Amino acid sequence: MSLLRLRAALLGPARLRGAGIPWSVLRNYSSASAKEKARRNAICERMELLEVLKARVKQLQASNVPEMTVNKVELAPLGNDKYQDLLQKVVAPGPAEEQPAPRGRGESPARPSNWVEKLKKEMYIRQLKVERKLSIAASRLALEGQAKAKPKRKDKAKAKAKAKKRLKRPKAKVAAAQSQSHTGSHNVCAHSKPRVVAVKEAAKAQRPQRVLENKDSSQHKVLQQTIQSSLECFLFLQQPEEAERFLLLYHRSPVKRRLLNVNAYNIVMRIWARKGCLQHINRLFSMVESVGLQPSLDSYAAALECMGRNQSCTEAIQRCMQQLENDGFHVDELFQKCLFEEDEKEKVLRAIRIVQPSYQLPPPPSPQTCKSSLLRDFYSKEKMVSYPKLDFSVQELQERFQQQLEMELNNTITIESVESTKPLTPQAIKARKLLATLRSQWHDSILQALQKSKHSMSKLKTASRYNILYPYLCLLPDEEYVGIMLQILNTLSPQGESLAVLARELGSKVYNRYITRRKLRSRQLEKVQEIYEDYIHLLAKDSQPDEYLPREYWEKLVAEAGFGPSLNLKDCSWPYMLIMRLGMHMLELLVHAVKVPRNALNPHLEHKLIPVLYHVYSFHSTWQVGLIKPHPIFSQIVSDAAETLLTFNSSAMPMLCPPVPWTSPHFGALVLNDTKLMRFVDGAIQHQLLLEHCPPVNLYPVLDALNQLGNCAWKINQPVLDIIISIFNDKGNEKLDIPPPISEAPRPPATLSSSSTGSKSQKHELLLYKKKTAEMHSLRMDALYKLSIANYVRDKVFWFPHNMDFRGRTYPCPPYFNHLGNDVTRAILLFAEGKPLGPKGLDWLKIHLINLTGLKKRNTLQERLEYANKIMEEILDSADHPLTGRKWWMNTDEPWQALACCMEIAKASRSPDPAAYISHFPVHQDGSCNGLQHYAALGRDLIGAISVNLMPCNVPQDVYSAVAQQVEEFRKKDAEQGVKIAQVLQGFISRKVVKQTVMTVVYGVTRYGGRLQMEKRLKEIDEFPEEYLWEASHYLVKQVFNGIKEMFSATRDIQNWLTESAKLIAQSGQTVEWVTPLGLPIVQPYYRSKSTVLNCSMQNLSVKSSNSNQKPDTVKQKNAFPPNFIHSLDSTHMMLTALHCLRQGMTFVSVHDCYWTHALTVDIMNQICRQQFVALHSEKILQDLSKFMLKKYCRSGRETRAPWQKKLMEQLSNVPKTGKFNLKKVMDSTYFFS
């Protein structure tokens, strides 16, 4: 709860609000009078106006730049400016992290008369700087030309060039800096022509050459990807002439040609192949050879496809196949390595059979088996067992698949909100009618603006004036683009949203719909459907296929399918910056087109159309961030209409059928929507590249574990859900983690309502009020989404497909509602499959209930069971009268899960035979400070192992209490020696004070962070003297670190070894990589970020890019390595447990280090969990890590090894020594997981 509040406070209401949710859900349902509400609204509006005016004053004082003009957002066609050229406008991708936009750039000044002279002066200065820079570039070109022409005088020329460079460098740097700072200068260049035209052309040719020569650079790859994405658009649109014209724009330029690889030519070949135009393909082959490239397998596949369509003569096909073999390929490779769409495979085969009538497709490769020593038994064919069945027939699963497919084809789903609705008032009816009329008008306006924009773009066909966005605006029907823009408008809150977020959302929605259409066009979906209908025989109760894992069975079915399209599409992902640019263009259209009558709510005003959306700047610290905000008139109409529908992307919902099994990094989870196997920030590609280069067999354990987690079926605990919804609609309850509506927010300070002035304390009070309101809104919306989705699937069985982060930690794909949520969410989830409790199941339910209360953490399991039996009366009362009884359940750590467990115990205990009672309830077993458990096992640390329950003990050990005791001993010694702060702290050191720091030490918390944690805990103690807070927290964090070092000596040694190793690796210019014991490759994605500017007519966006061609961030690399490495080990342990539970036919899911199963199988899961922990740490984990890193980072010969390599080699070779703890003792430890 506290974490969610913190997040809400930091992010504000607009950040936590997800995509696709209308603002109409934020309505007042309290008993406050209309008069009171009007008063509050008036105060808030006045304060908002005051804020805007203050921001305006700041802007004018800072740089005399006017605020963005709202009513005059001019939409110059995005193809008229020269910066539209691909080489100048596409830059390296990166996560959308908006930086301060250049103030007022690209906007109309509020007072033109004050700006004319300044603007002219700026234009003149910029022109001079550009010419100076160009002349320097020309001089360099001339020098390089002389150097090449006179090889004999090479050294002399070099010396002269260096001398000139020394003279010119300062000026060049200034010019470069100035040109970068004025990101809006493309407008200037468009209207003024420099005097030195020839020099400019020479510099133009030289500038991109540096980027293009480095073909491994991230920018080069992004430019290549952009070109190929555009060509893929023409392929989708079946426009071969346009594709070839676009290709020739680059092919004919000696500089731009370097951006083309053979894949670009292949795409155009494929378009002509579908048309059966062999002559054009022959010409493209000639073009490929003319630029020094070699045709690839895809080139020959396109040529043979074309010949198959034309049924060309035998001689032509023979020549093609002969050339294919001369280039080192084999005919079989066409079918083994190429990806096909529609009927391409059949046409290639037809062409081959004209020459070789008896040719047969090569047999599928024989399945490989994972060789991991940890999973030898798991993958052993002798020990195979049938895959656990779901309680559904084949027919039922097929029907569920069709429902899921229909939802994904619609892209979005609209559901009823759980918020209670008032009876429709005349005002609401009127507002809804007005809103419907306005939306109809907006639809027509946006459609007209889009068509006008596309028409102007379509005229730009020359190389210098081609608009890269045009094909992307033709992929969908115009109506779909309009629908996407209207959806964004409907979900915009009164607080507004940043341009970067809205642009990313718009661009991504277009991309997702394009992928859906492409899958339909290529018949890939048709093939998935056929295979899935066979695949469900593995899961259905009325079918008995052979013994396969889901991945193995799917691969078998794919191999048997033979003909038809490939299940993986050829890579057609769009660069991140392209998605942003497309989104910005659509946002500009939306802002320009959507208007509302000024007198919509007040008929006495003049009838005048004003924009619904306006562009303003908000100040975040020193950054200036562009926002799109709706006009208050629009927000008021939406609020009055009180609409009760919520719209989500279909990918945000739980699946209505078992997920498609993961078979590769590119394929799995949802039926139609693309899902990444590994989560990473927008624009990052290093993780995906690592997975692609990894041998597929090495990923099998990870894929199989994800499939096991995703195949767990769920259902809703309806009685608990109904109670939660009733409290949610009755003003909420903060104690029970049910957020109240905003109408219950504290009143705004009245002192500022009539005056814009106020004391410092009053302003602070207002700030706290606004912060509290934003926090309440965020929490309320978060709860609303979860409860509404749960209510939508209340009568359904559903599934959560899983993927993972870069460390291997697993997560459900649906973002809002899943079992990783808070206490409320977990309480309303049940396993769809029920199992009898068995002889010990009821006892486990009772122990689980006491664990949820947090009351008996230091007691044995038997004592917890006895306590549960003792309070059975309270348990039954809570189950029978949750809101009217004694409410014992409300005073527990996890009240809602405790209530759900009370209800389950009541049902089971009242059944005729509790052992035979069918229970769907998940019972949890939680690791005891899991990070420290892994450290203690790695270092065989005896004292540490005892503290975290790796050693068998009669009662559970509490590491936090042990550290607190150790710190208290240090304090006593210091107090005796007269240390003042040690004396002040007497009686204040407790488990609660040290717990958070001890818990996070293992995950890399620094002393600075630890001190803040300590200070926060001490502040919560009313009796502690405030003047000693800083000194006391500083002292305590030092003693906690010393205590952990003394108790976990091996742990600190390992942590220091990992940190120092990562530091040296990062200092050498490389990122830290390793491979988990299950074979998953991992790379830390921390680089020095670099801002790049996205030029748009509304505002220039500064976007941080963080990619593998930039230097690693040394501090982040070294600080993050120990916790990330431990996270990768705990995910490995979880996956091993999941796979072995699968072999036992058990239900198993996890929330990181908290494992869930039925009460019947808790004992079996506990045994497997311990076995796999021992097996994992019996591997030589640190030694294997050392070998891997030595091989990767210290590969060169001894005589050529650099000093840093010697130091790194010495560090990596010096693996920390281990203690004498016997790892097998874990098998007998009751409280290891409990």
mmCIF file of N, CA, C and O in Angstrom, residues 1 12 39 74-75 92 123 185 191 227 443 536 544 575 617 697 710 776 782 792 805 829 837 872 955 964 1044 1081 1182:
data_model
loop_
_atom_site.group_PDB
_atom_site.id
_atom_site.type_symbol
_atom_site.label_atom_id
_atom_site.label_comp_id
_atom_site.label_asym_id
_atom_site.label_seq_id
_atom_site.Cartn_x
_atom_site.Cartn_y
_atom_site.Cartn_z
ATOM 1 N N MET A 1 0.841 -1.203 0.000
ATOM 2 C CA MET A 1 0.000 0.000 0.000
ATOM 3 C C MET A 1 0.868 1.241 0.000
ATOM 4 O O MET A 1 0.674 2.159 -0.783
ATOM 5 N N GLY A 12 1.753 11.113 -10.110
ATOM 6 C CA GLY A 12 0.574 11.933 -10.351
ATOM 7 C C GLY A 12 -0.513 11.140 -11.021
ATOM 8 O O GLY A 12 -0.311 10.018 -11.475
ATOM 9 N N ARG A 39 -18.362 25.009 -5.050
ATOM 10 C CA ARG A 39 -17.360 25.835 -4.353
ATOM 11 C C ARG A 39 -15.958 25.256 -4.516
ATOM 12 O O ARG A 39 -15.004 25.954 -4.842
ATOM 13 N N GLU A 74 -0.163 25.511 -35.989
ATOM 14 C CA GLU A 74 -0.126 25.381 -37.447
ATOM 15 C C GLU A 74 0.436 24.019 -37.815
ATOM 16 O O GLU A 74 1.485 23.628 -37.357
ATOM 17 N N LEU A 75 -0.255 23.325 -38.694
ATOM 18 C CA LEU A 75 0.178 21.998 -39.117
ATOM 19 C C LEU A 75 0.817 22.067 -40.485
ATOM 20 O O LEU A 75 0.196 21.752 -41.485
ATOM 21 N N ALA A 92 19.073 7.544 -33.292
ATOM 22 C CA ALA A 92 19.095 6.322 -32.484
ATOM 23 C C ALA A 92 17.906 6.259 -31.557
ATOM 24 O O ALA A 92 17.506 7.252 -30.983
ATOM 25 N N MET A 123 18.472 34.570 -37.177
ATOM 26 C CA MET A 123 18.610 33.903 -38.480
ATOM 27 C C MET A 123 19.947 34.254 -39.134
ATOM 28 O O MET A 123 20.639 33.383 -39.670
ATOM 29 N N SER A 185 16.258 25.130 -36.178
ATOM 30 C CA SER A 185 16.857 25.876 -37.278
ATOM 31 C C SER A 185 16.476 25.358 -38.644
ATOM 32 O O SER A 185 16.798 25.960 -39.636
ATOM 33 N N HIS A 191 14.115 28.797 -45.484
ATOM 34 C CA HIS A 191 13.741 30.084 -46.064
ATOM 35 C C HIS A 191 14.946 30.912 -46.488
ATOM 36 O O HIS A 191 14.786 31.939 -47.129
ATOM 37 N N ILE A 227 14.429 2.239 -43.336
ATOM 38 C CA ILE A 227 14.272 2.013 -44.783
ATOM 39 C C ILE A 227 13.518 0.712 -45.026
ATOM 40 O O ILE A 227 12.570 0.658 -45.823
ATOM 41 N N HIS A 443 -15.156 13.393 -35.470
ATOM 42 C CA HIS A 443 -14.806 12.304 -36.390
ATOM 43 C C HIS A 443 -14.635 12.843 -37.798
ATOM 44 O O HIS A 443 -13.640 12.562 -38.486
ATOM 45 N N ILE A 536 -4.726 -28.201 -28.337
ATOM 46 C CA ILE A 536 -5.525 -28.311 -27.114
ATOM 47 C C ILE A 536 -5.852 -29.754 -26.753
ATOM 48 O O ILE A 536 -6.280 -30.024 -25.629
ATOM 49 N N GLN A 544 -6.068 -38.023 -25.281
ATOM 50 C CA GLN A 544 -4.873 -38.655 -24.732
ATOM 51 C C GLN A 544 -3.734 -38.679 -25.758
ATOM 52 O O GLN A 544 -3.438 -39.695 -26.360
ATOM 53 N N PRO A 575 11.392 1.269 -35.960
ATOM 54 C CA PRO A 575 12.278 1.946 -35.005
ATOM 55 C C PRO A 575 11.468 2.815 -34.048
ATOM 56 O O PRO A 575 10.433 3.375 -34.421
ATOM 57 N N TYR A 617 3.292 24.171 -21.398
ATOM 58 C CA TYR A 617 4.504 23.631 -20.783
ATOM 59 C C TYR A 617 4.317 23.542 -19.281
ATOM 60 O O TYR A 617 3.714 24.416 -18.663
ATOM 61 N N VAL A 697 18.185 -24.492 -28.003
ATOM 62 C CA VAL A 697 18.075 -25.537 -26.980
ATOM 63 C C VAL A 697 18.411 -24.993 -25.592
ATOM 64 O O VAL A 697 17.892 -25.489 -24.586
ATOM 65 N N GLY A 710 2.051 -20.051 -17.206
ATOM 66 C CA GLY A 710 0.942 -19.504 -17.991
ATOM 67 C C GLY A 710 -0.231 -20.447 -18.126
ATOM 68 O O GLY A 710 -1.364 -20.010 -18.352
ATOM 69 N N MET A 776 -4.925 10.297 -4.236
ATOM 70 C CA MET A 776 -6.211 9.614 -4.108
ATOM 71 C C MET A 776 -6.762 9.212 -5.469
ATOM 72 O O MET A 776 -7.304 8.119 -5.640
ATOM 73 N N ASP A 782 -6.492 2.973 -10.037
ATOM 74 C CA ASP A 782 -5.825 1.675 -10.036
ATOM 75 C C ASP A 782 -6.767 0.580 -9.532
ATOM 76 O O ASP A 782 -6.888 -0.492 -10.125
ATOM 77 N N TYR A 792 -15.654 -8.327 -14.778
ATOM 78 C CA TYR A 792 -15.930 -8.750 -16.162
ATOM 79 C C TYR A 792 -15.716 -10.258 -16.334
ATOM 80 O O TYR A 792 -16.451 -10.924 -17.057
ATOM 81 N N ASP A 805 11.636 -10.367 -17.147
ATOM 82 C CA ASP A 805 12.505 -9.211 -17.326
ATOM 83 C C ASP A 805 13.907 -9.710 -17.694
ATOM 84 O O ASP A 805 14.135 -10.919 -17.841
ATOM 85 N N LEU A 829 -8.641 -14.080 -6.229
ATOM 86 C CA LEU A 829 -8.192 -15.083 -7.200
ATOM 87 C C LEU A 829 -8.194 -16.486 -6.587
ATOM 88 O O LEU A 829 -7.716 -16.680 -5.467
ATOM 89 N N LEU A 837 -8.759 -31.582 -0.091
ATOM 90 C CA LEU A 837 -7.794 -31.105 0.896
ATOM 91 C C LEU A 837 -6.844 -32.205 1.352
ATOM 92 O O LEU A 837 -5.677 -31.941 1.673
ATOM 93 N N MET A 872 -11.008 -20.361 16.417
ATOM 94 C CA MET A 872 -11.952 -20.792 15.388
ATOM 95 C C MET A 872 -13.256 -19.990 15.435
ATOM 96 O O MET A 872 -13.876 -19.717 14.397
ATOM 97 N N VAL A 955 12.596 -23.505 15.995
ATOM 98 C CA VAL A 955 11.733 -22.341 15.767
ATOM 99 C C VAL A 955 12.314 -21.532 14.603
ATOM 100 O O VAL A 955 13.518 -21.594 14.354
ATOM 101 N N ALA A 964 19.409 -6.604 14.611
ATOM 102 C CA ALA A 964 19.079 -5.580 15.614
ATOM 103 C C ALA A 964 19.822 -5.845 16.923
ATOM 104 O O ALA A 964 20.333 -4.918 17.569
ATOM 105 N N ILE A 1044 25.949 -6.839 9.599
ATOM 106 C CA ILE A 1044 25.750 -7.802 8.502
ATOM 107 C C ILE A 1044 27.097 -8.367 8.069
ATOM 108 O O ILE A 1044 27.222 -9.564 7.782
ATOM 109 N N PRO A 1081 20.903 -16.161 -21.239
ATOM 110 C CA PRO A 1081 21.920 -15.102 -21.321
ATOM 111 C C PRO A 1081 21.365 -13.778 -20.807
ATOM 112 O O PRO A 1081 20.230 -13.421 -21.089
ATOM 113 N N LEU A 1182 29.816 -19.616 -8.724
ATOM 114 C CA LEU A 1182 30.787 -18.521 -8.805
ATOM 115 C C LEU A 1182 31.975 -18.892 -9.684
ATOM 116 O O LEU A 1182 32.492 -18.055 -10.437
#
